[in-house]
Amino acid sequence: ILNVEQSPQSLHVQEGDSTNFTCSFPSSNFYALHWYRWETAKSPEALFVMTLNGDEKKKGRISATLNTKEGYSYLYIKGSQPEDSATYLCAFISGNQFYFGTGTSLTVIP
Amino acid sequence: GAGVSQTPSNKVTEKGKYVELRCDPISGHTALYWYRQSLGQGPEFLIYFQGTGAADDSGLPNDRFFAVRPEGSVSTLKIQRTERGDSAVYLCASSLYGGNNNSPLHFGNGTRLTVT
């Protein structure tokens, strides 16, 4: 069983604040790291697919970095908006398997 | 185009009954995954299909759980003699090729199973 950890478990921020959270994963047998956003009453949607050490990906106000040698990825949200409220899941990919963390639940307070 | 469809969206059943959960993946996606999510947990892997065959069923918790994908498209997760501990959201996801080809997962909305 591969251990993928996310922190913090939950987060409340004020609208306009920037925030970040962490995904930790094994540094061996790495193939890829995915980030997903899961809004209430919807299905999880892929945000980023990251494969290379040092990768940085950006989509609007959301960006992510990857360090495969030390086994972590950060997700950043700049200027949080209420519509960013969701659970953010990371998944470590190895051997065609997706190993998910428990997620970070973000609530943006207007 | 159509996304991943799961039916039913909600299922309430009595302890000991048999249930079937259906997943209709995105057309052309060869990989199909079943996950189970309990409150406060991340998605827990159950089984992965590549085409018609179960490439990895190591996540099925016991022999009450079984899944099929006979034609390489629709998949059915079957649970026999349901127990209250089986209550969870069952998520299905499909992927163009599978994890080792950088193709992300596309999830359905899940089936919320409640065993009373």
PDB file of C-alpha atoms in Angstrom:
ATOM      1  CA  ILE A   1       0.000   0.000   0.000  1.00  0.00           C
ATOM      2  CA  LEU A   2       1.455   3.355  -1.053  1.00  0.00           C
ATOM      3  CA  ASN A   3       1.059   6.239   1.365  1.00  0.00           C
ATOM      4  CA  VAL A   4      -0.047   9.544  -0.176  1.00  0.00           C
ATOM      5  CA  GLU A   5      -0.607  12.281   2.358  1.00  0.00           C
ATOM      6  CA  GLN A   6      -2.205  15.670   1.954  1.00  0.00           C
ATOM      7  CA  SER A   7      -2.102  18.580   4.348  1.00  0.00           C
ATOM      8  CA  PRO A   8      -3.862  20.388   5.744  1.00  0.00           C
ATOM      9  CA  GLN A   9      -7.014  18.272   5.883  1.00  0.00           C
ATOM     10  CA  SER A  10      -9.170  21.395   5.708  1.00  0.00           C
ATOM     11  CA  LEU A  11      -8.646  25.071   5.227  1.00  0.00           C
ATOM     12  CA  HIS A  12     -10.812  28.178   5.533  1.00  0.00           C
ATOM     13  CA  VAL A  13      -9.578  31.354   3.857  1.00  0.00           C
ATOM     14  CA  GLN A  14     -11.041  34.776   3.159  1.00  0.00           C
ATOM     15  CA  GLU A  15     -11.884  35.754  -0.387  1.00  0.00           C
ATOM     16  CA  GLY A  16      -8.825  37.337  -1.978  1.00  0.00           C
ATOM     17  CA  ASP A  17      -6.299  35.453   0.163  1.00  0.00           C
ATOM     18  CA  SER A  18      -3.714  33.255  -1.475  1.00  0.00           C
ATOM     19  CA  THR A  19      -3.241  29.748  -0.165  1.00  0.00           C
ATOM     20  CA  ASN A  20      -1.330  26.556  -0.749  1.00  0.00           C
ATOM     21  CA  PHE A  21      -1.426  22.927   0.296  1.00  0.00           C
ATOM     22  CA  THR A  22       0.820  19.916   0.093  1.00  0.00           C
ATOM     23  CA  CYS A  23       0.789  16.417  -1.316  1.00  0.00           C
ATOM     24  CA  SER A  24       3.500  14.006  -0.110  1.00  0.00           C
ATOM     25  CA  PHE A  25       4.201  10.736  -1.888  1.00  0.00           C
ATOM     26  CA  PRO A  26       6.870   8.025  -2.156  1.00  0.00           C
ATOM     27  CA  SER A  27       9.950   9.190  -4.015  1.00  0.00           C
ATOM     28  CA  SER A  28      10.527   5.760  -5.592  1.00  0.00           C
ATOM     29  CA  ASN A  29       8.686   4.182  -8.551  1.00  0.00           C
ATOM     30  CA  PHE A  30       7.302   7.562  -9.539  1.00  0.00           C
ATOM     31  CA  TYR A  31       5.522   7.873 -12.859  1.00  0.00           C
ATOM     32  CA  ALA A  32       3.242  10.897 -12.518  1.00  0.00           C
ATOM     33  CA  LEU A  33       1.364  13.062 -10.049  1.00  0.00           C
ATOM     34  CA  HIS A  34      -2.161  14.337 -10.734  1.00  0.00           C
ATOM     35  CA  TRP A  35      -4.212  17.023  -9.037  1.00  0.00           C
ATOM     36  CA  TYR A  36      -8.017  16.883  -9.099  1.00  0.00           C
ATOM     37  CA  ARG A  37     -10.653  19.330  -7.912  1.00  0.00           C
ATOM     38  CA  TRP A  38     -13.868  17.898  -6.465  1.00  0.00           C
ATOM     39  CA  GLU A  39     -16.715  20.331  -5.997  1.00  0.00           C
ATOM     40  CA  THR A  40     -19.762  19.382  -3.951  1.00  0.00           C
ATOM     41  CA  ALA A  41     -22.405  17.512  -5.971  1.00  0.00           C
ATOM     42  CA  LYS A  42     -20.044  17.169  -8.928  1.00  0.00           C
ATOM     43  CA  SER A  43     -17.465  14.637 -10.021  1.00  0.00           C
ATOM     44  CA  PRO A  44     -13.717  15.139  -9.544  1.00  0.00           C
ATOM     45  CA  GLU A  45     -12.070  16.958 -12.435  1.00  0.00           C
ATOM     46  CA  ALA A  46      -8.435  16.799 -13.431  1.00  0.00           C
ATOM     47  CA  LEU A  47      -6.441  19.987 -12.872  1.00  0.00           C
ATOM     48  CA  PHE A  48      -2.874  18.977 -13.630  1.00  0.00           C
ATOM     49  CA  VAL A  49      -0.873  15.993 -14.841  1.00  0.00           C
ATOM     50  CA  MET A  50       2.745  16.359 -13.746  1.00  0.00           C
ATOM     51  CA  THR A  51       5.557  14.044 -14.706  1.00  0.00           C
ATOM     52  CA  LEU A  52       8.949  15.711 -14.500  1.00  0.00           C
ATOM     53  CA  ASN A  53      10.915  16.776 -11.451  1.00  0.00           C
ATOM     54  CA  GLY A  54      10.744  20.556 -11.279  1.00  0.00           C
ATOM     55  CA  ASP A  55       7.529  20.703 -13.311  1.00  0.00           C
ATOM     56  CA  GLU A  56       5.434  23.796 -12.799  1.00  0.00           C
ATOM     57  CA  LYS A  57       1.910  23.932 -14.212  1.00  0.00           C
ATOM     58  CA  LYS A  58      -0.529  26.818 -14.216  1.00  0.00           C
ATOM     59  CA  LYS A  59      -4.214  27.213 -14.985  1.00  0.00           C
ATOM     60  CA  GLY A  60      -5.554  30.674 -14.318  1.00  0.00           C
ATOM     61  CA  ARG A  61      -5.023  31.475 -10.638  1.00  0.00           C
ATOM     62  CA  ILE A  62      -4.068  27.913  -9.765  1.00  0.00           C
ATOM     63  CA  SER A  63      -0.569  26.540 -10.112  1.00  0.00           C
ATOM     64  CA  ALA A  64       1.342  23.474  -8.970  1.00  0.00           C
ATOM     65  CA  THR A  65       4.958  22.453  -8.508  1.00  0.00           C
ATOM     66  CA  LEU A  66       6.546  19.027  -8.335  1.00  0.00           C
ATOM     67  CA  ASN A  67       9.608  17.659  -6.545  1.00  0.00           C
ATOM     68  CA  THR A  68       9.957  13.955  -7.284  1.00  0.00           C
ATOM     69  CA  LYS A  69      13.289  13.542  -5.495  1.00  0.00           C
ATOM     70  CA  GLU A  70      11.885  14.548  -2.134  1.00  0.00           C
ATOM     71  CA  GLY A  71       8.350  13.359  -2.871  1.00  0.00           C
ATOM     72  CA  TYR A  72       6.102  16.391  -2.657  1.00  0.00           C
ATOM     73  CA  SER A  73       3.901  18.652  -4.741  1.00  0.00           C
ATOM     74  CA  TYR A  74       2.432  22.008  -3.819  1.00  0.00           C
ATOM     75  CA  LEU A  75      -0.828  23.443  -5.135  1.00  0.00           C
ATOM     76  CA  TYR A  76      -1.164  27.230  -4.986  1.00  0.00           C
ATOM     77  CA  ILE A  77      -4.273  29.334  -5.388  1.00  0.00           C
ATOM     78  CA  LYS A  78      -3.768  33.051  -5.852  1.00  0.00           C
ATOM     79  CA  GLY A  79      -6.540  35.444  -4.828  1.00  0.00           C
ATOM     80  CA  SER A  80      -9.001  32.750  -3.704  1.00  0.00           C
ATOM     81  CA  GLN A  81     -12.602  33.104  -4.841  1.00  0.00           C
ATOM     82  CA  PRO A  82     -15.729  31.416  -3.416  1.00  0.00           C
ATOM     83  CA  GLU A  83     -15.940  29.242  -6.532  1.00  0.00           C
ATOM     84  CA  ASP A  84     -12.561  27.740  -5.579  1.00  0.00           C
ATOM     85  CA  SER A  85     -14.255  26.041  -2.615  1.00  0.00           C
ATOM     86  CA  ALA A  86     -13.800  22.320  -3.192  1.00  0.00           C
ATOM     87  CA  THR A  87     -11.805  19.303  -2.111  1.00  0.00           C
ATOM     88  CA  TYR A  88      -8.446  19.085  -3.833  1.00  0.00           C
ATOM     89  CA  LEU A  89      -7.141  15.565  -4.337  1.00  0.00           C
ATOM     90  CA  CYS A  90      -3.706  14.486  -5.441  1.00  0.00           C
ATOM     91  CA  ALA A  91      -3.004  11.091  -6.967  1.00  0.00           C
ATOM     92  CA  PHE A  92       0.372   9.360  -7.235  1.00  0.00           C
ATOM     93  CA  ILE A  93       0.608   7.211 -10.353  1.00  0.00           C
ATOM     94  CA  SER A  94       2.738   4.091 -10.404  1.00  0.00           C
ATOM     95  CA  GLY A  95       2.254   0.955 -12.500  1.00  0.00           C
ATOM     96  CA  ASN A  96      -1.015   2.155 -14.056  1.00  0.00           C
ATOM     97  CA  GLN A  97      -2.405   2.612 -10.554  1.00  0.00           C
ATOM     98  CA  PHE A  98      -3.707   5.870  -9.108  1.00  0.00           C
ATOM     99  CA  TYR A  99      -3.102   6.221  -5.363  1.00  0.00           C
ATOM    100  CA  PHE A 100      -5.127   9.053  -3.892  1.00  0.00           C
ATOM    101  CA  GLY A 101      -4.546  11.186  -0.841  1.00  0.00           C
ATOM    102  CA  THR A 102      -7.382  12.035   1.536  1.00  0.00           C
ATOM    103  CA  GLY A 103      -7.749  15.506   0.060  1.00  0.00           C
ATOM    104  CA  THR A 104      -7.649  19.079   1.308  1.00  0.00           C
ATOM    105  CA  SER A 105     -11.066  20.653   1.774  1.00  0.00           C
ATOM    106  CA  LEU A 106     -10.915  24.355   0.932  1.00  0.00           C
ATOM    107  CA  THR A 107     -13.629  26.814   1.928  1.00  0.00           C
ATOM    108  CA  VAL A 108     -13.344  30.377   0.659  1.00  0.00           C
ATOM    109  CA  ILE A 109     -15.363  32.774   2.762  1.00  0.00           C
ATOM    110  CA  PRO A 110     -16.869  35.732   0.848  1.00  0.00           C
TER     111      PRO A 110
ATOM    112  CA  GLY B   1     -19.421  14.716 -25.555  1.00  0.00           C
ATOM    113  CA  ALA B   2     -20.892  12.471 -22.911  1.00  0.00           C
ATOM    114  CA  GLY B   3     -18.931  12.001 -19.718  1.00  0.00           C
ATOM    115  CA  VAL B   4     -18.784   9.005 -17.421  1.00  0.00           C
ATOM    116  CA  SER B   5     -22.251   7.971 -16.338  1.00  0.00           C
ATOM    117  CA  GLN B   6     -23.022   6.040 -13.166  1.00  0.00           C
ATOM    118  CA  THR B   7     -26.363   4.576 -12.192  1.00  0.00           C
ATOM    119  CA  PRO B   8     -28.114   4.659  -9.873  1.00  0.00           C
ATOM    120  CA  SER B   9     -27.011   7.885  -8.234  1.00  0.00           C
ATOM    121  CA  ASN B  10     -28.374   6.686  -4.908  1.00  0.00           C
ATOM    122  CA  LYS B  11     -29.114   3.186  -3.683  1.00  0.00           C
ATOM    123  CA  VAL B  12     -30.575   2.227  -0.328  1.00  0.00           C
ATOM    124  CA  THR B  13     -30.640  -1.466   0.425  1.00  0.00           C
ATOM    125  CA  GLU B  14     -31.119  -3.734   3.377  1.00  0.00           C
ATOM    126  CA  LYS B  15     -28.300  -5.650   4.958  1.00  0.00           C
ATOM    127  CA  GLY B  16     -27.832  -8.991   3.243  1.00  0.00           C
ATOM    128  CA  LYS B  17     -29.210  -7.928  -0.135  1.00  0.00           C
ATOM    129  CA  TYR B  18     -27.430  -7.991  -3.487  1.00  0.00           C
ATOM    130  CA  VAL B  19     -26.708  -4.777  -5.405  1.00  0.00           C
ATOM    131  CA  GLU B  20     -25.339  -3.891  -8.815  1.00  0.00           C
ATOM    132  CA  LEU B  21     -23.773  -0.544  -9.644  1.00  0.00           C
ATOM    133  CA  ARG B  22     -23.312   0.418 -13.265  1.00  0.00           C
ATOM    134  CA  CYS B  23     -20.666   2.554 -14.947  1.00  0.00           C
ATOM    135  CA  ASP B  24     -20.765   3.741 -18.543  1.00  0.00           C
ATOM    136  CA  PRO B  25     -17.332   5.182 -19.403  1.00  0.00           C
ATOM    137  CA  ILE B  26     -16.372   7.703 -22.044  1.00  0.00           C
ATOM    138  CA  SER B  27     -16.454   6.058 -25.463  1.00  0.00           C
ATOM    139  CA  GLY B  28     -13.030   4.875 -26.539  1.00  0.00           C
ATOM    140  CA  HIS B  29     -11.499   4.863 -23.063  1.00  0.00           C
ATOM    141  CA  THR B  30      -9.723   1.568 -22.561  1.00  0.00           C
ATOM    142  CA  ALA B  31      -9.039   1.888 -18.841  1.00  0.00           C
ATOM    143  CA  LEU B  32     -11.786   1.806 -16.217  1.00  0.00           C
ATOM    144  CA  TYR B  33     -11.346   2.128 -12.474  1.00  0.00           C
ATOM    145  CA  TRP B  34     -13.669   1.596  -9.508  1.00  0.00           C
ATOM    146  CA  TYR B  35     -13.041   3.435  -6.259  1.00  0.00           C
ATOM    147  CA  ARG B  36     -14.885   3.611  -2.969  1.00  0.00           C
ATOM    148  CA  GLN B  37     -14.941   6.691  -0.809  1.00  0.00           C
ATOM    149  CA  SER B  38     -15.981   6.729   2.816  1.00  0.00           C
ATOM    150  CA  LEU B  39     -16.490   9.907   4.824  1.00  0.00           C
ATOM    151  CA  GLY B  40     -13.225  11.709   5.507  1.00  0.00           C
ATOM    152  CA  GLN B  41     -11.189   9.401   3.322  1.00  0.00           C
ATOM    153  CA  GLY B  42      -9.692   9.668  -0.122  1.00  0.00           C
ATOM    154  CA  PRO B  43     -10.877   7.417  -2.943  1.00  0.00           C
ATOM    155  CA  GLU B  44      -9.891   3.822  -2.143  1.00  0.00           C
ATOM    156  CA  PHE B  45      -8.946   1.685  -5.119  1.00  0.00           C
ATOM    157  CA  LEU B  46     -11.090  -1.371  -5.795  1.00  0.00           C
ATOM    158  CA  ILE B  47     -10.409  -2.675  -9.302  1.00  0.00           C
ATOM    159  CA  TYR B  48      -8.908  -1.605 -12.613  1.00  0.00           C
ATOM    160  CA  PHE B  49      -9.873  -2.885 -16.074  1.00  0.00           C
ATOM    161  CA  GLN B  50      -7.817  -2.576 -19.212  1.00  0.00           C
ATOM    162  CA  GLY B  51     -10.252  -3.489 -21.965  1.00  0.00           C
ATOM    163  CA  THR B  52     -12.358  -6.458 -20.903  1.00  0.00           C
ATOM    164  CA  GLY B  53      -9.957  -7.916 -18.383  1.00  0.00           C
ATOM    165  CA  ALA B  54      -9.404  -6.996 -14.765  1.00  0.00           C
ATOM    166  CA  ALA B  55      -5.769  -5.898 -14.792  1.00  0.00           C
ATOM    167  CA  ASP B  56      -5.700  -5.404 -11.023  1.00  0.00           C
ATOM    168  CA  ASP B  57      -8.420  -6.461  -8.583  1.00  0.00           C
ATOM    169  CA  SER B  58      -6.252  -6.270  -5.496  1.00  0.00           C
ATOM    170  CA  GLY B  59      -8.427  -3.563  -3.951  1.00  0.00           C
ATOM    171  CA  LEU B  60     -11.600  -5.632  -3.740  1.00  0.00           C
ATOM    172  CA  PRO B  61     -12.084  -6.031   0.017  1.00  0.00           C
ATOM    173  CA  ASN B  62     -13.410  -9.604  -0.026  1.00  0.00           C
ATOM    174  CA  ASP B  63     -15.181 -12.161  -2.182  1.00  0.00           C
ATOM    175  CA  ARG B  64     -18.546 -10.438  -1.781  1.00  0.00           C
ATOM    176  CA  PHE B  65     -17.326  -7.864  -4.284  1.00  0.00           C
ATOM    177  CA  PHE B  66     -17.033  -8.634  -7.973  1.00  0.00           C
ATOM    178  CA  ALA B  67     -16.864  -6.512 -11.128  1.00  0.00           C
ATOM    179  CA  VAL B  68     -17.181  -7.228 -14.833  1.00  0.00           C
ATOM    180  CA  ARG B  69     -16.640  -5.386 -18.086  1.00  0.00           C
ATOM    181  CA  PRO B  70     -17.664  -7.984 -20.677  1.00  0.00           C
ATOM    182  CA  GLU B  71     -17.415  -5.879 -23.818  1.00  0.00           C
ATOM    183  CA  GLY B  72     -14.714  -3.473 -22.753  1.00  0.00           C
ATOM    184  CA  SER B  73     -17.128  -0.614 -22.232  1.00  0.00           C
ATOM    185  CA  VAL B  74     -19.844  -0.680 -19.545  1.00  0.00           C
ATOM    186  CA  SER B  75     -18.800  -2.112 -16.201  1.00  0.00           C
ATOM    187  CA  THR B  76     -20.905  -3.452 -13.356  1.00  0.00           C
ATOM    188  CA  LEU B  77     -19.756  -3.653  -9.750  1.00  0.00           C
ATOM    189  CA  LYS B  78     -21.628  -6.358  -7.874  1.00  0.00           C
ATOM    190  CA  ILE B  79     -21.864  -6.653  -4.117  1.00  0.00           C
ATOM    191  CA  GLN B  80     -23.362  -9.746  -2.522  1.00  0.00           C
ATOM    192  CA  ARG B  81     -24.744 -10.035   1.007  1.00  0.00           C
ATOM    193  CA  THR B  82     -24.289  -6.328   1.643  1.00  0.00           C
ATOM    194  CA  GLU B  83     -23.132  -5.179   5.064  1.00  0.00           C
ATOM    195  CA  ARG B  84     -23.545  -1.801   6.755  1.00  0.00           C
ATOM    196  CA  GLY B  85     -19.807  -1.241   6.353  1.00  0.00           C
ATOM    197  CA  ASP B  86     -20.263  -1.268   2.570  1.00  0.00           C
ATOM    198  CA  SER B  87     -22.056   2.075   2.787  1.00  0.00           C
ATOM    199  CA  ALA B  88     -19.975   4.585   0.832  1.00  0.00           C
ATOM    200  CA  VAL B  89     -19.816   6.530  -2.422  1.00  0.00           C
ATOM    201  CA  TYR B  90     -18.691   4.250  -5.243  1.00  0.00           C
ATOM    202  CA  LEU B  91     -16.843   6.180  -7.924  1.00  0.00           C
ATOM    203  CA  CYS B  92     -16.112   5.009 -11.426  1.00  0.00           C
ATOM    204  CA  ALA B  93     -13.499   6.659 -13.618  1.00  0.00           C
ATOM    205  CA  SER B  94     -12.243   6.033 -17.117  1.00  0.00           C
ATOM    206  CA  SER B  95      -9.011   6.968 -18.776  1.00  0.00           C
ATOM    207  CA  LEU B  96      -7.947   6.916 -22.411  1.00  0.00           C
ATOM    208  CA  TYR B  97      -5.077   4.501 -21.831  1.00  0.00           C
ATOM    209  CA  GLY B  98      -4.418   4.218 -18.108  1.00  0.00           C
ATOM    210  CA  GLY B  99      -2.148   5.928 -15.633  1.00  0.00           C
ATOM    211  CA  ASN B 100       1.158   5.100 -17.261  1.00  0.00           C
ATOM    212  CA  ASN B 101       0.276   7.093 -20.367  1.00  0.00           C
ATOM    213  CA  ASN B 102      -0.325  10.438 -18.683  1.00  0.00           C
ATOM    214  CA  SER B 103      -4.024  10.317 -19.379  1.00  0.00           C
ATOM    215  CA  PRO B 104      -6.046  11.708 -16.455  1.00  0.00           C
ATOM    216  CA  LEU B 105      -9.061  10.061 -14.914  1.00  0.00           C
ATOM    217  CA  HIS B 106     -12.563  11.186 -15.884  1.00  0.00           C
ATOM    218  CA  PHE B 107     -14.952  10.487 -13.052  1.00  0.00           C
ATOM    219  CA  GLY B 108     -18.656   9.827 -12.887  1.00  0.00           C
ATOM    220  CA  ASN B 109     -20.818  11.440 -10.228  1.00  0.00           C
ATOM    221  CA  GLY B 110     -20.710   8.327  -8.110  1.00  0.00           C
ATOM    222  CA  THR B 111     -23.315   6.028  -6.602  1.00  0.00           C
ATOM    223  CA  ARG B 112     -24.087   6.642  -2.947  1.00  0.00           C
ATOM    224  CA  LEU B 113     -24.814   3.248  -1.421  1.00  0.00           C
ATOM    225  CA  THR B 114     -26.529   3.069   1.952  1.00  0.00           C
ATOM    226  CA  VAL B 115     -26.969  -0.297   3.621  1.00  0.00           C
ATOM    227  CA  THR B 116     -29.539  -0.246   6.427  1.00  0.00           C
TER     228      THR B 116
END
